[in-house]
Amino acid sequence: MVYNCTLFNLLFGYAPLCPACSQVTDKPRHFCPACRNSLATISNPCKKCGLPIPQGSHCGRCLTHPPPFEALISACVYQFPLSPIIQQFKFSARLYFAYPLSQLLADRLLQDSGRTWPECIIPVPLHNARQRQRGFNQAVELARPVAKRLNIALDHGSCTRHKHTRQQASLKRSQRQANLHKAFSLRRAISYRHVAIIDDVVTTANTVAAMAEMLRSHGVETVEIWCIARAL
Ligand SMILES: [Zn+2]
Ligand SMILES: [Zn+2]
């Protein structure tokens, strides 16, 4: 099917083209079926941390040191051709990639039958300085269409990141944890019992674990982590 509104859509940021191959897709604003099939997924993820395991339901580390969240669910693995798309979305403000990326996650979540949905979705906040520099928070842009499709409330105002954390990648493990200590706090009281945190890419999971810990200290019983891509 050819869209005669392609120019309009491109001009107004609603490109119907596949973000990976730039071809017109059968479903506007989605990855085309071929590119979608080329995106790597984790076939047997640990039910807690989401990392691949050869067999069973939980990795050894989660059995001995369970993380402060219930489950980490990622749509895909962070690798080509997804990685440059996420980088362009974040660093070149290609905001029209948010929708197709968000649908990868929504589709993944809808695959599970009988799941209990959270009361709300909380995107990982950016520190004010980072948000001013970037002009948007990528996690909010991804969370908005996911919340809409799953009909779950979106709360992007309650949680704040009040310390300008240094780039995690440049730090050692112990420094990373200290760096994240008390990085998140609440602007107002919350009464949720079950929430999902959304981020674009999860690498070490230290950031989302710090946020989950903070939410649990405020009475949230179950915290899930949802992300577009998991770096392995
Ligand atoms: Zn494609
Ligand atoms: Zn695990």
Coordinates of C-alpha atoms and ligand atoms in Angstrom, one line a residue:
M1 CA 0.0 0.0 0.0
V2 CA 1.4 3.4 -0.9
Y3 CA 0.7 6.4 1.2
N4 CA 0.0 9.6 -0.8
C5 CA 0.3 11.5 2.5
T6 CA 4.0 10.5 3.0
L7 CA 5.3 14.1 2.5
F8 CA 2.8 15.5 4.9
N9 CA 3.6 12.8 7.4
L10 CA 7.4 13.3 7.1
L11 CA 7.0 17.1 7.5
F12 CA 4.9 16.7 10.6
G13 CA 6.9 14.0 12.2
Y14 CA 4.6 11.1 11.5
A15 CA 6.8 9.2 9.1
P16 CA 5.0 6.0 8.1
L17 CA 8.3 4.6 6.9
C18 CA 10.1 1.7 8.6
P19 CA 12.7 3.2 10.9
A20 CA 15.2 0.5 10.0
C21 CA 15.0 0.3 6.1
S22 CA 13.1 3.6 5.3
Q23 CA 10.6 1.6 3.2
V24 CA 6.9 2.2 3.3
T25 CA 5.4 -0.4 5.7
D26 CA 2.1 -2.2 5.6
K27 CA 1.4 -0.7 9.1
P28 CA 2.3 3.0 9.2
R29 CA 4.7 4.1 12.0
H30 CA 5.8 0.5 12.6
F31 CA 8.8 -1.5 11.7
C32 CA 8.2 -3.5 8.5
P33 CA 7.8 -7.2 9.0
A34 CA 11.3 -8.1 7.5
C35 CA 13.1 -5.6 9.8
R36 CA 11.0 -6.6 12.7
N37 CA 12.0 -10.2 12.3
S38 CA 15.6 -9.2 12.1
L39 CA 15.6 -7.6 15.6
A40 CA 17.2 -10.0 18.1
T41 CA 15.2 -11.0 21.2
I42 CA 16.1 -12.9 24.3
S43 CA 14.7 -16.4 23.8
N44 CA 15.0 -17.6 27.5
P45 CA 15.3 -14.6 29.8
C46 CA 15.7 -14.9 33.5
K47 CA 12.2 -14.1 34.9
K48 CA 13.7 -11.5 37.3
C49 CA 16.6 -9.7 35.6
G50 CA 15.7 -10.5 32.0
L51 CA 19.2 -11.7 31.0
P52 CA 19.5 -14.8 28.8
I53 CA 19.9 -18.1 30.7
P54 CA 20.6 -21.5 29.1
Q55 CA 17.7 -23.2 30.9
G56 CA 15.4 -22.8 33.9
S57 CA 13.5 -19.7 35.0
H58 CA 16.0 -17.7 37.1
C59 CA 19.7 -17.0 36.8
G60 CA 22.0 -17.9 39.7
R61 CA 22.6 -14.3 40.7
C62 CA 18.8 -13.6 41.0
L63 CA 18.4 -16.6 43.2
T64 CA 21.1 -15.6 45.6
H65 CA 20.8 -11.7 45.3
P66 CA 17.3 -10.9 43.9
P67 CA 17.1 -7.4 42.5
P68 CA 14.6 -4.9 44.0
F69 CA 12.2 -5.4 41.1
E70 CA 9.8 -8.1 40.2
A71 CA 10.8 -8.6 36.5
L72 CA 12.7 -6.8 33.8
I73 CA 11.1 -7.2 30.4
S74 CA 12.8 -6.0 27.2
A75 CA 11.4 -6.0 23.7
C76 CA 14.7 -6.6 22.0
V77 CA 18.5 -6.9 22.4
Y78 CA 20.4 -3.6 22.1
Q79 CA 22.3 -4.3 18.8
F80 CA 22.2 -3.4 15.1
P81 CA 19.8 -2.4 13.5
L82 CA 18.1 -1.2 16.6
S83 CA 21.0 0.5 18.4
P84 CA 21.5 3.3 15.8
I85 CA 17.8 4.0 15.7
I86 CA 17.6 4.4 19.4
Q87 CA 20.7 6.6 19.3
Q88 CA 19.2 8.8 16.6
F89 CA 16.0 9.0 18.5
K90 CA 17.8 10.2 21.6
F91 CA 20.7 12.2 20.4
S92 CA 19.4 13.6 17.1
A93 CA 15.9 14.2 18.4
R94 CA 14.2 11.9 15.9
L95 CA 11.1 11.9 18.0
Y96 CA 9.1 10.2 15.3
F97 CA 11.0 7.0 16.2
A98 CA 9.4 6.9 19.6
Y99 CA 6.1 5.4 18.3
P100 CA 7.6 2.4 16.3
L101 CA 10.0 1.7 19.2
S102 CA 7.2 1.9 21.8
Q103 CA 5.1 -0.6 19.8
L104 CA 7.9 -3.2 20.0
L105 CA 7.6 -3.0 23.7
A106 CA 3.8 -3.0 23.8
D107 CA 3.7 -6.0 21.4
R108 CA 6.1 -7.8 23.6
L109 CA 4.1 -7.2 26.8
L110 CA 0.9 -8.2 25.1
Q111 CA 2.4 -11.6 24.3
D112 CA 2.2 -12.7 27.9
S113 CA -1.3 -14.0 28.8
G114 CA -2.7 -13.7 32.3
R115 CA -0.3 -11.0 33.4
T116 CA -1.4 -8.5 36.1
W117 CA -1.0 -5.0 34.7
P118 CA 0.5 -2.2 36.9
E119 CA -1.6 0.7 38.0
C120 CA 0.7 3.1 36.3
I121 CA 3.8 3.5 34.2
I122 CA 6.6 5.8 35.5
P123 CA 9.3 6.7 33.0
V124 CA 12.8 7.1 34.3
P125 CA 13.2 10.8 34.8
L126 CA 16.2 12.8 33.5
H127 CA 17.9 15.3 35.6
N128 CA 16.7 18.8 34.8
A129 CA 20.0 19.9 33.3
R130 CA 20.1 16.8 31.0
Q131 CA 16.4 17.4 30.0
R132 CA 17.0 21.0 29.2
Q133 CA 20.0 20.1 27.1
R134 CA 18.1 17.3 25.2
G135 CA 14.8 19.1 25.1
F136 CA 12.8 16.0 25.9
N137 CA 13.0 12.9 28.0
Q138 CA 13.2 9.8 25.8
A139 CA 11.6 7.6 28.4
V140 CA 8.5 9.8 28.6
E141 CA 8.2 9.8 24.8
L142 CA 8.3 6.0 24.8
A143 CA 6.0 5.6 27.8
R144 CA 3.3 7.8 26.4
P145 CA 2.2 5.5 23.5
V146 CA 2.8 2.3 25.6
A147 CA 0.5 3.7 28.3
K148 CA -2.1 4.7 25.7
R149 CA -2.1 1.3 23.9
L150 CA -2.2 -0.7 27.2
N151 CA -4.7 1.7 28.7
I152 CA -2.6 2.2 31.8
A153 CA -2.1 5.6 33.6
L154 CA 1.2 7.4 32.9
D155 CA 2.8 9.3 35.8
H156 CA 5.8 11.4 34.7
G157 CA 5.4 14.0 37.4
S158 CA 5.9 12.2 40.7
C159 CA 9.4 11.0 40.4
T160 CA 12.4 13.2 40.1
R161 CA 16.1 12.8 39.5
H162 CA 17.7 15.4 41.7
K163 CA 21.4 14.6 41.5
H164 CA 23.2 15.0 38.2
T165 CA 24.7 11.5 38.1
R166 CA 27.9 11.0 36.2
Q167 CA 27.9 8.8 33.2
Q168 CA 27.6 5.3 34.6
A169 CA 29.7 3.7 31.9
S170 CA 32.8 5.5 33.1
L171 CA 32.6 4.3 36.6
K172 CA 33.6 1.1 38.5
R173 CA 30.8 -1.1 39.9
S174 CA 31.2 0.2 43.5
Q175 CA 31.3 3.8 42.3
R176 CA 28.2 3.3 40.2
Q177 CA 26.2 2.2 43.2
A178 CA 27.4 5.2 45.2
N179 CA 26.7 7.5 42.2
L180 CA 23.1 6.3 42.1
H181 CA 22.5 6.4 45.8
K182 CA 19.5 8.7 46.5
A183 CA 19.5 9.8 42.8
F184 CA 15.8 9.5 42.7
S185 CA 13.1 11.0 45.0
L186 CA 9.4 11.8 44.9
R187 CA 7.9 15.2 44.4
R188 CA 4.6 14.2 45.9
A189 CA 3.2 11.2 47.8
I190 CA 2.1 8.2 45.8
S191 CA -0.3 5.4 46.8
Y192 CA 0.5 2.8 44.0
R193 CA 1.1 -0.8 44.9
H194 CA 2.2 -2.0 41.5
V195 CA 4.1 0.1 38.9
A196 CA 6.2 -0.3 35.8
I197 CA 9.3 1.8 35.2
I198 CA 10.0 2.5 31.5
D199 CA 13.4 3.2 30.1
D200 CA 14.8 3.1 26.5
V201 CA 17.9 0.9 27.1
V202 CA 18.8 -1.0 30.2
T203 CA 22.5 -1.8 30.5
T204 CA 23.6 -2.7 34.0
A205 CA 20.1 -2.2 35.6
N206 CA 21.7 -0.2 38.4
T207 CA 19.7 2.9 37.5
V208 CA 16.3 1.2 37.3
A209 CA 17.2 -0.8 40.5
A210 CA 17.9 2.4 42.3
M211 CA 14.6 3.9 41.2
A212 CA 12.8 0.6 42.1
E213 CA 14.3 0.7 45.6
M214 CA 13.2 4.3 46.1
L215 CA 9.6 3.4 45.0
R216 CA 9.5 0.4 47.3
S217 CA 10.7 2.6 50.2
H218 CA 7.5 4.6 49.5
G219 CA 5.2 1.6 49.8
V220 CA 5.1 0.3 46.2
E221 CA 5.0 -3.5 46.6
T222 CA 5.7 -4.6 43.0
V223 CA 7.9 -2.8 40.5
E224 CA 8.5 -4.1 37.0
I225 CA 11.0 -2.7 34.6
W226 CA 10.0 -2.4 30.9
C227 CA 12.5 -1.4 28.3
I228 CA 12.9 -1.3 24.5
A229 CA 16.3 -2.9 24.5
R230 CA 18.6 -4.8 26.8
A231 CA 22.3 -4.4 26.3
L232 CA 24.0 -7.7 26.8
Ligands
ZN1 ZN 12.1 -2.2 7.4
ZN2 ZN 18.4 -13.0 36.8

